[in-house]
Short mmCIF file of N, CA and C in Angstrom, two decimals:
data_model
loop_
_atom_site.label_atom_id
_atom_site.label_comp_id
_atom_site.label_asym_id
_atom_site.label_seq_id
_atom_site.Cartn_x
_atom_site.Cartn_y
_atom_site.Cartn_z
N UNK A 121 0.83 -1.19 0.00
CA UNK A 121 0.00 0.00 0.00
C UNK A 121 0.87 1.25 0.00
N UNK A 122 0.81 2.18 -0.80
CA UNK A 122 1.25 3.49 -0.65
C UNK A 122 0.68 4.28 0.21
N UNK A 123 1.75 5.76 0.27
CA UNK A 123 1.18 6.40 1.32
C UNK A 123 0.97 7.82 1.10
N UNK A 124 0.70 8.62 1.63
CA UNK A 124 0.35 9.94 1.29
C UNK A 124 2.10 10.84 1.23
N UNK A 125 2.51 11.43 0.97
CA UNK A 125 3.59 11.85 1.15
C UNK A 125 4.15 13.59 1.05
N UNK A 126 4.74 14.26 1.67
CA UNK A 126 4.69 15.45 1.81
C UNK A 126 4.53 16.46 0.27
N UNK A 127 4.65 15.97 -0.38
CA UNK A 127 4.20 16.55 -1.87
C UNK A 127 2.78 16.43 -1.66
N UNK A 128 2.32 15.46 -1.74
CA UNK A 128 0.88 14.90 -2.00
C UNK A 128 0.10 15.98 -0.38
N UNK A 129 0.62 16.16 0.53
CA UNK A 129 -0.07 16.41 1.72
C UNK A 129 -0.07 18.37 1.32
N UNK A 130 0.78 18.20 0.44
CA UNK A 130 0.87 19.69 0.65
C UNK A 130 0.60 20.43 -0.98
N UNK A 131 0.11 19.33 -1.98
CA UNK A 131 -0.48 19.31 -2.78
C UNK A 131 -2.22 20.22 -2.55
N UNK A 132 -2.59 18.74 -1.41
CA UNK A 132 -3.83 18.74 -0.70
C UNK A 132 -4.36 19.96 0.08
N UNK A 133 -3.31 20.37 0.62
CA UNK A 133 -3.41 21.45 1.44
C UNK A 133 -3.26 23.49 0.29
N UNK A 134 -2.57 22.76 -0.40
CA UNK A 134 -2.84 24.29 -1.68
C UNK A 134 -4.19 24.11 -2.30
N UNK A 135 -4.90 23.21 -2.28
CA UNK A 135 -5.70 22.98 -3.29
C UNK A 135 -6.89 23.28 -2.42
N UNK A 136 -7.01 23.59 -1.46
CA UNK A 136 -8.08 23.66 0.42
C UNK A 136 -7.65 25.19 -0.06
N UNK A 137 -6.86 25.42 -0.30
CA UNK A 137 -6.41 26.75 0.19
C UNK A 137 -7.25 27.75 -1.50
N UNK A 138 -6.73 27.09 -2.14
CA UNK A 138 -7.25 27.95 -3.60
C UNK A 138 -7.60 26.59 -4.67
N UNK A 139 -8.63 26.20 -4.61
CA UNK A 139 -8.99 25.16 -5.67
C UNK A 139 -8.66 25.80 -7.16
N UNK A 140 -8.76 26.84 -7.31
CA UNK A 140 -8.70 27.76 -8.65
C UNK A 140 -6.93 27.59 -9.45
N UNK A 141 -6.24 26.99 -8.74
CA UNK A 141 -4.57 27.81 -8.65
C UNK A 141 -4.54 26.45 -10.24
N UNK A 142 -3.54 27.23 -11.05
CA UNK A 142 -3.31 26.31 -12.16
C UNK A 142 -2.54 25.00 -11.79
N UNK A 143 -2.25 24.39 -12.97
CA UNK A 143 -1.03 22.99 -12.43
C UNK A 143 0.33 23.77 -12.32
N UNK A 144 0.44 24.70 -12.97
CA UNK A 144 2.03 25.35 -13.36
C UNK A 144 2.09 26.33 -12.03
N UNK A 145 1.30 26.44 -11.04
CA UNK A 145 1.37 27.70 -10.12
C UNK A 145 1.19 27.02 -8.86
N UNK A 146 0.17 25.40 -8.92
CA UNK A 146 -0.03 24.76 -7.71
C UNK A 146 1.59 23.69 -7.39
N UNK A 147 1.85 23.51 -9.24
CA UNK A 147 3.67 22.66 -9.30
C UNK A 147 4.50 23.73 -8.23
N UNK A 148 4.50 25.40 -8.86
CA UNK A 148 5.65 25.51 -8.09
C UNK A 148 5.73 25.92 -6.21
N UNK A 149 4.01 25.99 -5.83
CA UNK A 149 4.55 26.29 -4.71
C UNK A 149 4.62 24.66 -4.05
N UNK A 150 4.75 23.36 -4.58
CA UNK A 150 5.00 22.43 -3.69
C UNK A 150 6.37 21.87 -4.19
N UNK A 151 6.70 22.50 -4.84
CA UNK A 151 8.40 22.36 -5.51
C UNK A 151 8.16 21.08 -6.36
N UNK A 152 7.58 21.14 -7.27
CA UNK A 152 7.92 20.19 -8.64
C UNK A 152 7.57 20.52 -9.53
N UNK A 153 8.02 19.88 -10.57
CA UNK A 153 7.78 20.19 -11.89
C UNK A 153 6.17 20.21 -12.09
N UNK A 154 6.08 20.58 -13.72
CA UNK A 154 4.47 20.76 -13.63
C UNK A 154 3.65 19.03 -14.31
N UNK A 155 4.17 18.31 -14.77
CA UNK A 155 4.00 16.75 -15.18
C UNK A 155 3.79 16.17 -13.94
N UNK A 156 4.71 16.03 -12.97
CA UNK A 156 4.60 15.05 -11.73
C UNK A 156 3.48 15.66 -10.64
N UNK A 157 3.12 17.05 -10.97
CA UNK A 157 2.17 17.68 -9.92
C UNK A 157 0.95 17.23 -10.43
N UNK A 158 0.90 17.27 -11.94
CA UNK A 158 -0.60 16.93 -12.40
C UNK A 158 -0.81 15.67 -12.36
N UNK A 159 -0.08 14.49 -12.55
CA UNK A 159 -0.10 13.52 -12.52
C UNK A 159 -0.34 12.85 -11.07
N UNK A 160 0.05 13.58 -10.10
CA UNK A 160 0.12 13.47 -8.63
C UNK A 160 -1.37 14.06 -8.18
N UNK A 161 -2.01 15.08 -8.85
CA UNK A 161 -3.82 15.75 -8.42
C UNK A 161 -4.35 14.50 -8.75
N UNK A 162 -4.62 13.80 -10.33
CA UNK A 162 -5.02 12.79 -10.68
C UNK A 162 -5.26 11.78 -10.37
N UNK A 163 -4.02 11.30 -9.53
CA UNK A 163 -4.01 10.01 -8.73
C UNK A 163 -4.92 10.69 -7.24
N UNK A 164 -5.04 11.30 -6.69
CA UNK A 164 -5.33 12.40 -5.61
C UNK A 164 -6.99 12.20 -5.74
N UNK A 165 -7.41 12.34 -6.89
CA UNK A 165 -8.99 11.93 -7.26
C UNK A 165 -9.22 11.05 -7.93
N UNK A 166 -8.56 10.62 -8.78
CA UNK A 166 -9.63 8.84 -8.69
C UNK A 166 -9.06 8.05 -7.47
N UNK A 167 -7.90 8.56 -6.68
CA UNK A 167 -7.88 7.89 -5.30
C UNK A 167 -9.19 8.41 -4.17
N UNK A 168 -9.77 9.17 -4.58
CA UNK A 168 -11.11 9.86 -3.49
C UNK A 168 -10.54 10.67 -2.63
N UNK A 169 -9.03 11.27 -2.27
CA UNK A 169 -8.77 11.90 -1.24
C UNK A 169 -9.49 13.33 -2.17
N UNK A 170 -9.35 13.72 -3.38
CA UNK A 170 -9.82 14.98 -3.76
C UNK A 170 -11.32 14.65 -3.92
N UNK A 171 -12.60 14.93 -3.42
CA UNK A 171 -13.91 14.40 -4.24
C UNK A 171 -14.54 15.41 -5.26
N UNK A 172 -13.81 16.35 -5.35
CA UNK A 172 -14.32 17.97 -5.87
C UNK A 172 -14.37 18.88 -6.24
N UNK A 173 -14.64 20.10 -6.71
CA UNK A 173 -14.27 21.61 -6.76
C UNK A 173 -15.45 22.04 -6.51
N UNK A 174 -15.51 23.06 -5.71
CA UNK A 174 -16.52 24.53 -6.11
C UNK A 174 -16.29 25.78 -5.73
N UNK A 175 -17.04 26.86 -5.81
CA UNK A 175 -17.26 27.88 -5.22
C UNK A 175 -17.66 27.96 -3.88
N UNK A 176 -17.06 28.96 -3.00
CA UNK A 176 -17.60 29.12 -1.98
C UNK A 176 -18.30 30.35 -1.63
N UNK A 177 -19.62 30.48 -1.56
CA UNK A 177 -20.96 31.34 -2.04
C UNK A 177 -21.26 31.98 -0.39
N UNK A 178 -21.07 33.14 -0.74
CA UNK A 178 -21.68 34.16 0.45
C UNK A 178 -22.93 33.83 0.63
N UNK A 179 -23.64 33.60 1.80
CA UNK A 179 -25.20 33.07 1.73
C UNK A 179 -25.47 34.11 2.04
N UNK A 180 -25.67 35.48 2.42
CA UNK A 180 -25.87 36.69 3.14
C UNK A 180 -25.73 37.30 1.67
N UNK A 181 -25.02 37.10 0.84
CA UNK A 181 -24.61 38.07 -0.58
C UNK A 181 -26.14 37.24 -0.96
N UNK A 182 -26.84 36.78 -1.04
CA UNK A 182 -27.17 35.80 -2.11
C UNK A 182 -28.86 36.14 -1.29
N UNK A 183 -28.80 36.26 -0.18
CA UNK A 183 -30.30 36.76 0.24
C UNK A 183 -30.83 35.74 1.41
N UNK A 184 -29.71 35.00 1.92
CA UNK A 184 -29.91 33.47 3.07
C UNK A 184 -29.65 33.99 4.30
N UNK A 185 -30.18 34.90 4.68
CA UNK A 185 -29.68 35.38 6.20
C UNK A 185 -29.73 34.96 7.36
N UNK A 186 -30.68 33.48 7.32
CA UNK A 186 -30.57 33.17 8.59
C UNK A 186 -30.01 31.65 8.30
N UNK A 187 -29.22 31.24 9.25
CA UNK A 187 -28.49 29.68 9.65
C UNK A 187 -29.15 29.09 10.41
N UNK A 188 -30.10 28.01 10.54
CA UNK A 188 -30.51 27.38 11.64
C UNK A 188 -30.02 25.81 11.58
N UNK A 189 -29.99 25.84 13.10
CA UNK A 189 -29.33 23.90 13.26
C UNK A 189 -30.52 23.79 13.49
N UNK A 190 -31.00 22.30 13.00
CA UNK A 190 -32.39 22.01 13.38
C UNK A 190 -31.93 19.90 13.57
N UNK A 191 -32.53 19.96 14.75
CA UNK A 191 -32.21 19.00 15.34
C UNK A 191 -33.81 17.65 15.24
N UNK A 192 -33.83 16.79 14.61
CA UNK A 192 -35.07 16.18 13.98
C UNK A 192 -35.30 14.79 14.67
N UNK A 193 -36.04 14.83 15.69
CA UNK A 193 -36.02 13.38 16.23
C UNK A 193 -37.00 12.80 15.57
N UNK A 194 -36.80 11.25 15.27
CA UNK A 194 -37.49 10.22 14.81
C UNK A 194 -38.61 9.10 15.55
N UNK A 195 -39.93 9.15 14.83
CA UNK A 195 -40.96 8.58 15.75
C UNK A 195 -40.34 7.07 15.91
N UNK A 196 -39.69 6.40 14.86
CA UNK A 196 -39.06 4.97 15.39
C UNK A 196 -37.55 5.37 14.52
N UNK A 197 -36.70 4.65 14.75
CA UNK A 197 -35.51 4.20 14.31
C UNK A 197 -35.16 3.07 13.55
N UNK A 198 -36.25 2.71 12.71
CA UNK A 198 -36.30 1.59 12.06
C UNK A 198 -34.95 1.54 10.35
N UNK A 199 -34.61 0.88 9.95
CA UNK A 199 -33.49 1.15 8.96
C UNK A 199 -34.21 1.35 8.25
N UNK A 200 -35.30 0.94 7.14
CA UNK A 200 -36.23 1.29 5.84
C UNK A 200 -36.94 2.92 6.76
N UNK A 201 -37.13 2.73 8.13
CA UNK A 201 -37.74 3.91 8.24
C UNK A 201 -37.07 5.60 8.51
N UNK A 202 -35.54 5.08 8.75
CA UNK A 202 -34.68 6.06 8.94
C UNK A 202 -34.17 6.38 7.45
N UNK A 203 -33.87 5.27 6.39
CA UNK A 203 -33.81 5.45 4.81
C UNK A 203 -34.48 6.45 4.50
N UNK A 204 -35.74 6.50 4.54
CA UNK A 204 -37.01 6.84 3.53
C UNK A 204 -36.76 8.67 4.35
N UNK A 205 -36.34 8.91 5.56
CA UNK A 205 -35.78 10.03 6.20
C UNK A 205 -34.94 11.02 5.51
N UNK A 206 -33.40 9.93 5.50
CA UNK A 206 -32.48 10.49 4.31
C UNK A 206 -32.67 10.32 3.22
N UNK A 207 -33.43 9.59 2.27
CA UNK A 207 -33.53 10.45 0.92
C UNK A 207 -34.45 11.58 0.68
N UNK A 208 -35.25 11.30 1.79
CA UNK A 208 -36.74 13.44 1.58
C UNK A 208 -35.23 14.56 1.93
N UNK A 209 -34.78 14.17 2.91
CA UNK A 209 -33.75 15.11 3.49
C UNK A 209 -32.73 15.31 2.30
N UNK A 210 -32.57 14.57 1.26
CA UNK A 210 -31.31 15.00 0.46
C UNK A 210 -31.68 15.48 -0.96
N UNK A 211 -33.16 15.45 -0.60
CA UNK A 211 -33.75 16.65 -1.53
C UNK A 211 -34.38 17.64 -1.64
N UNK A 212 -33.76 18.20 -0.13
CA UNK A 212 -34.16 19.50 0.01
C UNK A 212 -33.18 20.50 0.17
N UNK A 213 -33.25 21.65 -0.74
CA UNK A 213 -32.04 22.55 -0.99
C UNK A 213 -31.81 22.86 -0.13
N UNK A 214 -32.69 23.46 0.90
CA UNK A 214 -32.55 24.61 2.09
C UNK A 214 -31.31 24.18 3.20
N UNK A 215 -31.91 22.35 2.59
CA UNK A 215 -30.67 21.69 3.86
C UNK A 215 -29.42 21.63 3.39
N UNK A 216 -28.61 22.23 3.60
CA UNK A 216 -27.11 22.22 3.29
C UNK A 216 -26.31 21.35 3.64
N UNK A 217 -26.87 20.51 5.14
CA UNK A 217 -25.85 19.68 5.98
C UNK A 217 -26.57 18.89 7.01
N UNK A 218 -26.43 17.86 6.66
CA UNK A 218 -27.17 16.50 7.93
C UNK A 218 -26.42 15.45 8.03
N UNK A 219 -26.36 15.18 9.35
CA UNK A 219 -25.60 13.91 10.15
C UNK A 219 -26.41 13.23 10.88
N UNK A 220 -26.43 11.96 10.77
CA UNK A 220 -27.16 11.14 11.80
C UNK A 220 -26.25 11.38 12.73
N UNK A 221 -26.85 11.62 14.25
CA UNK A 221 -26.24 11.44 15.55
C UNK A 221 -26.43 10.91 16.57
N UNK A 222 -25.51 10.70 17.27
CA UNK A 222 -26.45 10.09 18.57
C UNK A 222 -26.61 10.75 19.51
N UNK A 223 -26.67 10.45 20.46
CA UNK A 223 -27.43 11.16 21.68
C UNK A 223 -28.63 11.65 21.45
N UNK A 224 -29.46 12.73 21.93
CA UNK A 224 -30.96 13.11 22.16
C UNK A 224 -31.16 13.52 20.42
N UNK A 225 -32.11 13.24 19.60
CA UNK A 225 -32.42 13.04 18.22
C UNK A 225 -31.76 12.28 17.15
N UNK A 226 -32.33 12.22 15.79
CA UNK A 226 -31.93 11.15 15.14
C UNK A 226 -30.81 12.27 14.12
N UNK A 227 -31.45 13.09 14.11
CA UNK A 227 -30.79 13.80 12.31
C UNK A 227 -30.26 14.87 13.02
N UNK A 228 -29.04 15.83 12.35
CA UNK A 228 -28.85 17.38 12.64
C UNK A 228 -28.75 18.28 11.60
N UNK A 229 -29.73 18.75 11.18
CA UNK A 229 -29.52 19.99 10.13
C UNK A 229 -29.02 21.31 10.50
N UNK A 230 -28.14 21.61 9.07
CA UNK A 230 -27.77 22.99 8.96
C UNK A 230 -29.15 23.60 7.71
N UNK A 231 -30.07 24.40 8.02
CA UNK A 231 -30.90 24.73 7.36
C UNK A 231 -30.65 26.57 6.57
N UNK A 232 -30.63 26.55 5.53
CA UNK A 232 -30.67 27.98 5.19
C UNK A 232 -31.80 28.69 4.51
N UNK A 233 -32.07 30.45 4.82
CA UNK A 233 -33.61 30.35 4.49
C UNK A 233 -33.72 32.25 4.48
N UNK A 234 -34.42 32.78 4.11
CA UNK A 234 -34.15 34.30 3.46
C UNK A 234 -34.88 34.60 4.96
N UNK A 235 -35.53 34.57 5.31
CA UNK A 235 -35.53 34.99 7.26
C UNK A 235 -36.67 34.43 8.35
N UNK A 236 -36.95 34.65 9.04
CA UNK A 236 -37.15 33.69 10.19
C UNK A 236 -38.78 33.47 9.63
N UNK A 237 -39.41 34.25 9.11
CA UNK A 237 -40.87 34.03 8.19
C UNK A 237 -40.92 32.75 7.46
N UNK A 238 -39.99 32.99 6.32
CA UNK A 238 -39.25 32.17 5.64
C UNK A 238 -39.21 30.64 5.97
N UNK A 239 -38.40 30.80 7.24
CA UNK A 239 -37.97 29.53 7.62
C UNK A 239 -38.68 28.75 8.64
N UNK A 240 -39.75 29.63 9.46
CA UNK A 240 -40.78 29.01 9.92
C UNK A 240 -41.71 28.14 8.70
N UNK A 241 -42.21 28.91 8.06
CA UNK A 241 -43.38 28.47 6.81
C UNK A 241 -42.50 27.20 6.12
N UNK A 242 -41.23 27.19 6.31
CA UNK A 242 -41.08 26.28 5.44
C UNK A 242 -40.47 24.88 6.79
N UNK A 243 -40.44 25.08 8.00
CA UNK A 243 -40.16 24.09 8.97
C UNK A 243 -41.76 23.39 9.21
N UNK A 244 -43.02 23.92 9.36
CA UNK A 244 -43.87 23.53 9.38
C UNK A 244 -44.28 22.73 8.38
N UNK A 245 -44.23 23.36 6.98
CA UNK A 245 -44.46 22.66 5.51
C UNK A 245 -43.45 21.78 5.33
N UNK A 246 -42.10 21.64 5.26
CA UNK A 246 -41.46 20.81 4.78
C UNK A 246 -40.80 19.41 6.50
N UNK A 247 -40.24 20.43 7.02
CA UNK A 247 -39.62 19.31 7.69
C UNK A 247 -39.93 19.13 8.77
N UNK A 248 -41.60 19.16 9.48
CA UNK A 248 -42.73 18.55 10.40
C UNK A 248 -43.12 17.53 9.71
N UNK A 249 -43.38 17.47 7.97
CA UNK A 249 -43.73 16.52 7.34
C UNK A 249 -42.98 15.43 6.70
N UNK A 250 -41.96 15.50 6.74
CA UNK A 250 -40.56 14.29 6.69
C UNK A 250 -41.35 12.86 6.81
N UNK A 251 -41.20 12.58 7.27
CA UNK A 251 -41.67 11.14 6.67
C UNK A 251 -40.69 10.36 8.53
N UNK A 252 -41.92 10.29 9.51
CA UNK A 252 -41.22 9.74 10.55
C UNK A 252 -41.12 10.58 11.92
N UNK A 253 -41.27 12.14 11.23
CA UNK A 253 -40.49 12.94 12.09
C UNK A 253 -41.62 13.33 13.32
N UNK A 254 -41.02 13.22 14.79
CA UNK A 254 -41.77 13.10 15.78
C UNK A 254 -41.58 14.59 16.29
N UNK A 255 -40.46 15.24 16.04
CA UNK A 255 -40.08 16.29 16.82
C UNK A 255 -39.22 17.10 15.78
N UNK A 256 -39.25 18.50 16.17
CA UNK A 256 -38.10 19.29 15.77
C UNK A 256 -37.83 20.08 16.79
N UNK A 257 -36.37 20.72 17.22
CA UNK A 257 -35.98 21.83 17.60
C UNK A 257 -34.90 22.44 16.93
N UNK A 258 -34.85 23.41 17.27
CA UNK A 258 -34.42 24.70 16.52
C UNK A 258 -33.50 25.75 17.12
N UNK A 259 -32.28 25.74 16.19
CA UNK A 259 -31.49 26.87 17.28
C UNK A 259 -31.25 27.62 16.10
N UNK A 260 -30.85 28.84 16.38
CA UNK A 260 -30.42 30.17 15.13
C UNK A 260 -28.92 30.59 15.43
N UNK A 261 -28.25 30.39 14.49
CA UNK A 261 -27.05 31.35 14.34
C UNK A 261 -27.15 32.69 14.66
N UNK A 262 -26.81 33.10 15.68
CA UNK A 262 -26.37 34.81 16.00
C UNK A 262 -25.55 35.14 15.15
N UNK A 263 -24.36 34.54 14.73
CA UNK A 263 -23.06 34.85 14.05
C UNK A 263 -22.17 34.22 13.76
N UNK A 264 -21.68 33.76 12.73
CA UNK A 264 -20.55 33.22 12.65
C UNK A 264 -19.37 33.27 13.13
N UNK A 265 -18.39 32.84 13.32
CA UNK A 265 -17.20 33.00 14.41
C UNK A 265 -16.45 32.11 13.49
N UNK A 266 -16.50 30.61 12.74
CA UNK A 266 -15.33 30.16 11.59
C UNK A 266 -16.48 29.56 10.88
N UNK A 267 -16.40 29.48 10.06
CA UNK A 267 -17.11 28.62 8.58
C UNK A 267 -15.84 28.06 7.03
N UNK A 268 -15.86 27.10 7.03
CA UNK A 268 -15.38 26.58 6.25
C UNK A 268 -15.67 25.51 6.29
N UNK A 269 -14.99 24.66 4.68
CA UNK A 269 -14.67 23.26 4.90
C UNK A 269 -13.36 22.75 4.87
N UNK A 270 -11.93 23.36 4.80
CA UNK A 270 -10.72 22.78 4.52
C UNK A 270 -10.16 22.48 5.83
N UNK A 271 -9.68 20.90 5.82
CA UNK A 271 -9.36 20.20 6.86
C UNK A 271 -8.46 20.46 7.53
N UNK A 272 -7.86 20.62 8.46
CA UNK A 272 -6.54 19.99 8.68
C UNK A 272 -5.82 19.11 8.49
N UNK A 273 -4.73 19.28 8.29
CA UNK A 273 -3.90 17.87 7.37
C UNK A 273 -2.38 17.80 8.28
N UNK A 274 -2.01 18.85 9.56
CA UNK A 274 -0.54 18.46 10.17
C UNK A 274 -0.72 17.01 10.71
N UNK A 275 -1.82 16.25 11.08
CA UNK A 275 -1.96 15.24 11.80
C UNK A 275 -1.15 14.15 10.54
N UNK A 276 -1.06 14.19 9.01
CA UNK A 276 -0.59 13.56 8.16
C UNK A 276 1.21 13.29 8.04
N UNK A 277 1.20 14.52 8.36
CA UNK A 277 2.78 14.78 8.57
C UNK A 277 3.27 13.51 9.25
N UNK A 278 4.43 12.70 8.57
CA UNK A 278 5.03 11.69 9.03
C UNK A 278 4.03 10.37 9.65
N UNK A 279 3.14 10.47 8.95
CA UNK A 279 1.88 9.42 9.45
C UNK A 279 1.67 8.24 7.82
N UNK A 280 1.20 7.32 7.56
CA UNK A 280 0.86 7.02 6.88
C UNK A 280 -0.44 6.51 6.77
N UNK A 281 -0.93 6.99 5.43
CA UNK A 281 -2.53 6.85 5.31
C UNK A 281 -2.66 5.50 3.90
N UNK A 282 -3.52 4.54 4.01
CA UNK A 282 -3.30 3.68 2.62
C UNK A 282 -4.20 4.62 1.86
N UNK A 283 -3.71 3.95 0.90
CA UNK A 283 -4.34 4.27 -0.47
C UNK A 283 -4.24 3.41 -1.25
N UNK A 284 -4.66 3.52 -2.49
CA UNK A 284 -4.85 2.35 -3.79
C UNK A 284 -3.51 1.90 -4.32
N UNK A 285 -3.45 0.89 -4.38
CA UNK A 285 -1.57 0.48 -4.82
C UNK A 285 -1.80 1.65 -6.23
N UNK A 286 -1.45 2.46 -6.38
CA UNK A 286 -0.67 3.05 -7.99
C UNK A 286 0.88 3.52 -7.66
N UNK A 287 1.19 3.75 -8.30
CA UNK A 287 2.97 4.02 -8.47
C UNK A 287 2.75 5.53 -8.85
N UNK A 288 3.39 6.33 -7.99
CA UNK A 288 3.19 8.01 -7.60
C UNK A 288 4.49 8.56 -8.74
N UNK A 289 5.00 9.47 -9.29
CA UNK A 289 5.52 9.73 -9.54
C UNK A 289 5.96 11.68 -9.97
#
């Protein structure tokens, strides 16, 4: 099994930092040529450590002013009945972000919604009627304090992670 290696970790970590950056500009700040860097992203995503690109969208620019966690307990916990849960839930835009959890409820949403009118009319209409759902509560973002998604990666440093046998170069 191969392993992740300080090119590749710090590949990973420019690419968190500016998904946009070319091969010839992301090559030179990890010190290589521009062939072995592209060839090195490549292996990086059909290995699954990359799953992606996008934009990262001001929700406040865009007219989404309010953030709510909405916390969704389930009338049973059944597997076909917790299923039929997550697929209504992964087709609804508003929801940006859900984790099954444990402790007190089943689901945790990050919900977004143009303001508290908004997002009432649409907690009553949409996600009281979920398919299961016994309960909701509701907390509101006052403010952001960090938002992102790029990981931390020092825990990689001198660690080894498997990956798919390919030959890195």
């Amino acid at each position: 099994m191969e392993t992740l290696d300080k090119f590749d970790i710090a590949i990973l970590q420019e690419l968190q930092n500016d998904g946009r950056l070319t091969n010839a500009e992301l090559a030179q700040r990890v010190g290589l040529s521009a062939a072995p860097c592209w060839r090195r992203v490549r292996a990086l995503e059909e290995e699954g450590f990359i799953s992606g690109y996008r934009a990262d969208i001001n929700r406040e620019k865009i007219g989404l002013g309010v953030l709510a966690f909405v916390r969704l307990d389930a009338d049973r916990n059944s597997g076909d009945v917790t299923r039929s849960m997550e697929n209504a839930i992964r087709g609804i835009p508003e929801v940006i972000s859900c984790h099954y959890i444990s402790g007190s409820g089943t689901f945790e949403l990050q919900v977004v919604s143009r303001d508290l009118n908004h997002f009432s009319q649409f907690a009553r209409d949409v996600l009281l009627n979920l398919p299961n759902v016994k309960d909701l509560h509701t907390s509101f973002s006052l403010g952001e304090v960090k938002s992102g998604t790029a990981l931390p990666l020092s825990h990689l440093l001198g660690k080894s992670i498997d990956t798919a046998p390919k030959k890195r170069t």
